[in-house]
mmCIF file of C-alpha atoms in Angstrom:
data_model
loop_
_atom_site.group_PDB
_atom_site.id
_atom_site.type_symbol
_atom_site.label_atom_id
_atom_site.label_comp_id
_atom_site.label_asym_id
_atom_site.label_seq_id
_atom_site.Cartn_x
_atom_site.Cartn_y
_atom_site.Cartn_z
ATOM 1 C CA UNK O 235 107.005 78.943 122.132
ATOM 2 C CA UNK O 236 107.030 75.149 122.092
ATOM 3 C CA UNK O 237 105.183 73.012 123.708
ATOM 4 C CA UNK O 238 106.874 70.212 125.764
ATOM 5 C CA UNK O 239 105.501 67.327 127.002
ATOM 6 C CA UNK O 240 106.680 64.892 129.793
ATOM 7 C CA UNK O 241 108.669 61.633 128.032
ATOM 8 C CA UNK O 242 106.228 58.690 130.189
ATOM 9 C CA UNK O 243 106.550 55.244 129.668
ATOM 10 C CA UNK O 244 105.303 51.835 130.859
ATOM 11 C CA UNK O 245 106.703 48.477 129.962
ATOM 12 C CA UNK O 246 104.743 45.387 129.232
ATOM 13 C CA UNK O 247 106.635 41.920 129.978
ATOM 14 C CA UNK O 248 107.327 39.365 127.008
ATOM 15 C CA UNK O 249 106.722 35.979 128.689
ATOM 16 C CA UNK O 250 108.262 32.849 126.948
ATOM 17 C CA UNK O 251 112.089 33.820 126.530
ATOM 18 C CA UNK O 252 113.114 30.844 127.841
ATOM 19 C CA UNK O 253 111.041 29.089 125.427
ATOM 20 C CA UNK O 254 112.296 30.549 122.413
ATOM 21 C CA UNK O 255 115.897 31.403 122.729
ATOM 22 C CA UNK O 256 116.402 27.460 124.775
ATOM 23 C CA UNK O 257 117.806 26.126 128.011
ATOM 24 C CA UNK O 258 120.901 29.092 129.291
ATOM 25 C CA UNK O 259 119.861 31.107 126.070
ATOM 26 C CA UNK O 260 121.731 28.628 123.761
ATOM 27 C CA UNK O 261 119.732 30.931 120.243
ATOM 28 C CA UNK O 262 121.383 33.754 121.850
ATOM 29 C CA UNK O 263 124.866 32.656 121.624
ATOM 30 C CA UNK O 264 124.672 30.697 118.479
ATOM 31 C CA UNK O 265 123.725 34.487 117.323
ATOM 32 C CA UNK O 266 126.472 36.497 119.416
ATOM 33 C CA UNK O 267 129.243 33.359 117.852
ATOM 34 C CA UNK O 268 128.383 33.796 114.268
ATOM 35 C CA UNK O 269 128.950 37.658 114.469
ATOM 36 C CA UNK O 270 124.966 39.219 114.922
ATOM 37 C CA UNK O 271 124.168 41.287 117.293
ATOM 38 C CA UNK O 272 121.010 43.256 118.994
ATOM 39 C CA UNK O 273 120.169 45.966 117.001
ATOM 40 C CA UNK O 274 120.716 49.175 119.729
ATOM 41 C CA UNK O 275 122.949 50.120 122.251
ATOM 42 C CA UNK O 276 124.538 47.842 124.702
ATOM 43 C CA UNK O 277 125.699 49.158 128.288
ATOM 44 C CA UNK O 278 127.657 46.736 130.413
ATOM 45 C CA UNK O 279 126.993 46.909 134.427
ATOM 46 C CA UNK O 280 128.978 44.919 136.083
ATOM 47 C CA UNK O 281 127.632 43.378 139.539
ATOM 48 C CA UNK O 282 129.061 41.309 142.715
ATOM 49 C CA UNK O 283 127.220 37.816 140.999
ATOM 50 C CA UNK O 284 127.961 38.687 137.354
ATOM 51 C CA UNK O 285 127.267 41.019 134.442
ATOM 52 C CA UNK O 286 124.429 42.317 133.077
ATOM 53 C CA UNK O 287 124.100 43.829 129.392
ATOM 54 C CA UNK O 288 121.133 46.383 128.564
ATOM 55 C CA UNK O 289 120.070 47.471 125.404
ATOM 56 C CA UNK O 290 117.794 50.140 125.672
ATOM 57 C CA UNK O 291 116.532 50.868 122.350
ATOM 58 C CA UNK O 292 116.317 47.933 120.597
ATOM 59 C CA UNK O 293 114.376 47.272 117.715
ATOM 60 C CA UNK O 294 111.341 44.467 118.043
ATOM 61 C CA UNK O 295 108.436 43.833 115.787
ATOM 62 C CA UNK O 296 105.276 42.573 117.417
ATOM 63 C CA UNK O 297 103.887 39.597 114.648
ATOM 64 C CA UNK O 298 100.290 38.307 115.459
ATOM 65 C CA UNK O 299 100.346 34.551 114.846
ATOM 66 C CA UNK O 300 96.614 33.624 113.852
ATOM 67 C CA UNK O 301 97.532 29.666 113.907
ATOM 68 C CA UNK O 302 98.138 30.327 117.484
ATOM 69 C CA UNK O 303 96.100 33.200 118.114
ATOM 70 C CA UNK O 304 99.099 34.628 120.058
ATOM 71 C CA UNK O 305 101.146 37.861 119.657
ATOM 72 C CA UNK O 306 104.825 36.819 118.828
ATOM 73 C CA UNK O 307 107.524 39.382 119.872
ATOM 74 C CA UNK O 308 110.719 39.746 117.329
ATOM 75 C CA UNK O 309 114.185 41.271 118.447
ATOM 76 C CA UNK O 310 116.222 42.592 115.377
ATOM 77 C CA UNK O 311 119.802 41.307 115.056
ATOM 78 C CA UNK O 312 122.271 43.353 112.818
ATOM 79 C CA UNK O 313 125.821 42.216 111.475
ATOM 80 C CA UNK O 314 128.517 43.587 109.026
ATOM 81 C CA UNK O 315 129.466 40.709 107.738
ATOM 82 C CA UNK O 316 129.351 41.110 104.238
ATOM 83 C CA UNK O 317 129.211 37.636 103.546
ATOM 84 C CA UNK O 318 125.645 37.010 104.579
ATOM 85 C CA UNK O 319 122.345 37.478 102.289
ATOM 86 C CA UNK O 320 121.382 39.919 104.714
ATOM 87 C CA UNK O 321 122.543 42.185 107.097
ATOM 88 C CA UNK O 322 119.610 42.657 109.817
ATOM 89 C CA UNK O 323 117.414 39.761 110.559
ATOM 90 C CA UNK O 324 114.520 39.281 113.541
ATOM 91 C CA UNK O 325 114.419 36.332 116.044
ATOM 92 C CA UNK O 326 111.844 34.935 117.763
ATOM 93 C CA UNK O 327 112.100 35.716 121.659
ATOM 94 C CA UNK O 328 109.243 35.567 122.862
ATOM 95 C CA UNK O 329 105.290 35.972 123.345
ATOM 96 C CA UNK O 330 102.847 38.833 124.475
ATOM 97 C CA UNK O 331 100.345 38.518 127.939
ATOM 98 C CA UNK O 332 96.978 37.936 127.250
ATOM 99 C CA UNK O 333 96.109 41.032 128.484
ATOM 100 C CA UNK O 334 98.508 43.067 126.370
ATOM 101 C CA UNK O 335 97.423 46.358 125.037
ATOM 102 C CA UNK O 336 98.512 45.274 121.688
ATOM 103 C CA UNK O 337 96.294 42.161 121.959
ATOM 104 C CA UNK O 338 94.086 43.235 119.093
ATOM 105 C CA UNK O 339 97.106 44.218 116.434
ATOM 106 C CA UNK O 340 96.395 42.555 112.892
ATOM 107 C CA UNK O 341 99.887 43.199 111.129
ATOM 108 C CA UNK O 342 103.142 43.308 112.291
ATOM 109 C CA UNK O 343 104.236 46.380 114.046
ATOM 110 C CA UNK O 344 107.597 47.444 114.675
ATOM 111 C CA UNK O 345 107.946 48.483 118.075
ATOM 112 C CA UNK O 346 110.971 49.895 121.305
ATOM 113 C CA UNK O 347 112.363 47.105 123.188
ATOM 114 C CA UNK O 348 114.271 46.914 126.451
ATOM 115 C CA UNK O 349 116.484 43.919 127.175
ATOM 116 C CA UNK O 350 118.847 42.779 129.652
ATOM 117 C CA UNK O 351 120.773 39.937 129.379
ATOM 118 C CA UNK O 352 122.179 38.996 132.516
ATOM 119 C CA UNK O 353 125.467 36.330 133.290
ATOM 120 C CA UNK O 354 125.155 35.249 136.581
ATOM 121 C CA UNK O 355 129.043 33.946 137.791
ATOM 122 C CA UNK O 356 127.444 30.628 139.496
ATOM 123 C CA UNK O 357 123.335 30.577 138.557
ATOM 124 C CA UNK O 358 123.996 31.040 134.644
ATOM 125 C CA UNK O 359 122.049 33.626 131.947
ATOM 126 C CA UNK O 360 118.970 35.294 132.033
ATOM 127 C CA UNK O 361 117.430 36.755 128.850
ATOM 128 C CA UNK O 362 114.707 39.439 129.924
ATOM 129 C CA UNK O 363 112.192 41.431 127.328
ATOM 130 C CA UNK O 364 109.735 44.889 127.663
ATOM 131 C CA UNK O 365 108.257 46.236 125.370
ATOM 132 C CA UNK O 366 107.950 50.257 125.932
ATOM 133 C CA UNK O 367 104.710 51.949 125.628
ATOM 134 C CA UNK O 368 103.451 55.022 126.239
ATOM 135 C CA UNK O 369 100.970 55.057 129.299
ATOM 136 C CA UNK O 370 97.657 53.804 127.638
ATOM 137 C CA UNK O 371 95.285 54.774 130.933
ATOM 138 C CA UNK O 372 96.284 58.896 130.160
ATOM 139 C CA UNK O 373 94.392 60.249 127.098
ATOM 140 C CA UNK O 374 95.408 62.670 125.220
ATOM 141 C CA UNK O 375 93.598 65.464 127.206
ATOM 142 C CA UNK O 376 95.620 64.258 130.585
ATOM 143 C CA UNK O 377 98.636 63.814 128.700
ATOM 144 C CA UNK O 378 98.390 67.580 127.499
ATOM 145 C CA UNK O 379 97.619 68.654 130.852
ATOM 146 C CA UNK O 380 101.122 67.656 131.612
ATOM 147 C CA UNK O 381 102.261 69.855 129.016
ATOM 148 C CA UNK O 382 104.486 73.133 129.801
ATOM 149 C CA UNK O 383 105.703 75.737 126.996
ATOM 150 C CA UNK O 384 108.863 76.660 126.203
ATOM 151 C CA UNK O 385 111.054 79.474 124.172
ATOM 152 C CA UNK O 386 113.501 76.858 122.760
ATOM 153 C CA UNK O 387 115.174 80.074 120.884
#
């Protein structure tokens, strides 16, 4: 027997992408038109106004900043270019709430990141950022409570 548990997740909003990647997400497409790339899988879903692109799974990496006593949030870019001194590198897109349950990190930590980047056909681009944690009000006892058992075999 195995025992399963439910797969639950929250999201916590990165404020200050419009900050960091610049007016109509010009970091973004200096990026995307020298051949990198989010790190994860993109799905396209096209809409009546435009086009939005998610990724899923992307890789981020949470840096505290003690200068600005702030928690910076990193999205990994990947390219195959050969050509380059590296082929994965992490950009600035962002910032964590106040209030975030990673508020008291010391170290970088990599974490899941969901992202939608959105082309609007008149009102432009919007860059959006989560980062995916588990649900930090269950403890471990609720969590297991959840919890059913299986014969996988």
């Amino acid at each position: 027997m195995t025992t399963i548990l439910p797969w639950l997740t929250n999201t916590e909003d990165v404020t200050g992408t419009d900050h960091a990647l610049g007016k109509n997400c010009e970091q973004l497409n200096k990026l995307y038109d020298t051949d990198w790339k989010i790190a994860g899988n993109e799905y396209a879903h096209e809409t009546e106004n435009g086009c939005t692109y998610l990724y899923d799974d992307a890789e981020g990496m949470l840096v505290p900043n003690p200068a600005s006593n702030t928690i910076e949030v990193y999205l990994k870019f990947i390219t195959k270019k050969r050509i380059r001194s590296t082929s994965m590198i992490a950009v600035k897109v962002g910032y964590l709430p106040e209030d975030s349950v990673f508020k008291n990190i010391t170290q970088p930590t990599v974490v899941r990141l969901r992202c939608s980047d959105t082309h609007y056909d008149l009102l432009g681009r919007h860059f959006e950022v989560k980062v995916v944690v588990a649900p930090r009000k269950l403890s471990s006892e609720e969590y297991y409570k959840h919890a059913v058992e299986e014969d996988l075999s």
